């Protein structure tokens, strides 16, 4: 893996989970509104605006934490939606953000961006693995179509060989349910 690929992977390991969190209202209520949990919306804002991207001006993060022009455009749209929600939350509390009239727009844009980002990551992962003689997660030869055994925590989902690399990626930051919801339909289309 090249040095550039390492940089983008190290940034995306923070950005993708933040975007996924914004795309999942039940998770937001369960985690951000629970005072005993460390993660909150402030963490997401710092990740997307300060630490690993700039959702107001995402163009300069193309090739750093964003892989495509489509991701840049969606990140800009997400930044605008988050800024609109911030204007509707005068006390800057997570509960106010979740009740803001513009919050459904945040969730919708984050959902589209999450799909694009993970699809781009999967394409990159397949490209990185395309020169291997065997598939380390399932042990089958590339293109064999061999099914991967049912992988926890997705007992209902099966993945063809070309999708078996999805399973380790889905274990990011304990957000397996979010990712499953985003991709079960997409993976199901391949079968």
Short mmCIF file of C-alpha atoms in Angstrom, two decimals, residues 92-176:
data_model
loop_
_atom_site.label_atom_id
_atom_site.label_comp_id
_atom_site.label_asym_id
_atom_site.label_seq_id
_atom_site.Cartn_x
_atom_site.Cartn_y
_atom_site.Cartn_z
CA UNK A 92 -25.90 23.94 21.27
CA UNK A 93 -27.19 20.75 22.91
CA UNK A 94 -27.42 17.40 21.16
CA UNK A 95 -31.13 17.18 21.96
CA UNK A 96 -31.74 20.55 20.25
CA UNK A 97 -29.88 19.42 17.14
CA UNK A 98 -31.96 16.25 16.90
CA UNK A 99 -35.18 18.30 17.18
CA UNK A 100 -34.07 20.97 14.70
CA UNK A 101 -36.34 21.30 11.64
CA UNK A 102 -33.34 20.87 9.34
CA UNK A 103 -32.08 17.68 11.06
CA UNK A 104 -33.88 15.32 8.62
CA UNK A 105 -31.86 16.98 5.84
CA UNK A 106 -28.65 16.24 7.77
CA UNK A 107 -29.67 12.58 8.09
CA UNK A 108 -30.61 12.29 4.40
CA UNK A 109 -27.41 13.88 3.09
CA UNK A 110 -25.28 11.87 5.51
CA UNK A 111 -26.98 8.69 4.30
CA UNK A 112 -26.16 9.47 0.67
CA UNK A 113 -22.59 10.41 1.56
CA UNK A 114 -22.13 7.25 3.64
CA UNK A 115 -23.24 5.07 0.73
CA UNK A 116 -20.85 6.80 -1.65
CA UNK A 117 -17.92 6.70 0.77
CA UNK A 118 -18.27 3.03 1.63
CA UNK A 119 -18.81 2.08 -2.02
CA UNK A 120 -15.63 3.98 -2.92
CA UNK A 121 -13.77 2.26 -0.08
CA UNK A 122 -14.97 -1.13 -1.30
CA UNK A 123 -13.76 -0.38 -4.83
CA UNK A 124 -10.38 0.62 -3.42
CA UNK A 125 -10.25 -2.52 -1.30
CA UNK A 126 -11.05 -4.70 -4.30
CA UNK A 127 -8.36 -2.93 -6.33
CA UNK A 128 -5.81 -3.51 -3.57
CA UNK A 129 -6.75 -7.17 -3.33
CA UNK A 130 -7.06 -7.84 -7.08
CA UNK A 131 -3.44 -8.97 -7.39
CA UNK A 132 -3.69 -11.58 -4.62
CA UNK A 133 -3.80 -15.28 -5.52
CA UNK A 134 -6.21 -16.10 -2.71
CA UNK A 135 -8.76 -14.30 -0.65
CA UNK A 136 -7.60 -14.22 2.95
CA UNK A 137 -11.07 -13.89 4.54
CA UNK A 138 -12.57 -16.91 2.73
CA UNK A 139 -9.52 -18.77 1.40
CA UNK A 140 -11.01 -19.19 -2.07
CA UNK A 141 -9.42 -18.24 -5.36
CA UNK A 142 -10.40 -14.81 -6.69
CA UNK A 143 -13.54 -14.93 -8.81
CA UNK A 144 -14.48 -18.39 -7.51
CA UNK A 145 -17.90 -17.24 -6.34
CA UNK A 146 -17.32 -19.28 -3.19
CA UNK A 147 -19.67 -18.12 -0.49
CA UNK A 148 -18.26 -16.92 2.76
CA UNK A 149 -19.68 -18.71 5.81
CA UNK A 150 -22.24 -16.68 7.68
CA UNK A 151 -20.36 -13.93 9.42
CA UNK A 152 -21.32 -12.53 12.77
CA UNK A 153 -23.11 -10.18 13.43
CA UNK A 154 -25.02 -10.61 10.18
CA UNK A 155 -26.60 -14.07 10.33
CA UNK A 156 -29.06 -13.20 7.56
CA UNK A 157 -26.52 -11.83 5.11
CA UNK A 158 -24.34 -13.92 2.80
CA UNK A 159 -21.62 -12.48 0.65
CA UNK A 160 -20.24 -13.76 -2.62
CA UNK A 161 -16.48 -13.99 -2.96
CA UNK A 162 -16.16 -10.54 -4.48
CA UNK A 163 -18.04 -9.10 -1.49
CA UNK A 164 -16.34 -11.12 1.25
CA UNK A 165 -13.97 -8.25 1.98
CA UNK A 166 -17.00 -6.29 3.16
CA UNK A 167 -17.22 -8.23 6.42
CA UNK A 168 -14.01 -6.89 8.05
CA UNK A 169 -14.83 -3.35 6.89
CA UNK A 170 -18.25 -3.53 8.53
CA UNK A 171 -16.71 -4.00 11.97
CA UNK A 172 -15.55 -0.37 12.07
CA UNK A 173 -16.10 1.30 15.43
CA UNK A 174 -18.82 -1.11 16.60
CA UNK A 175 -21.30 0.28 14.07
CA UNK A 176 -22.16 -3.04 12.44
#
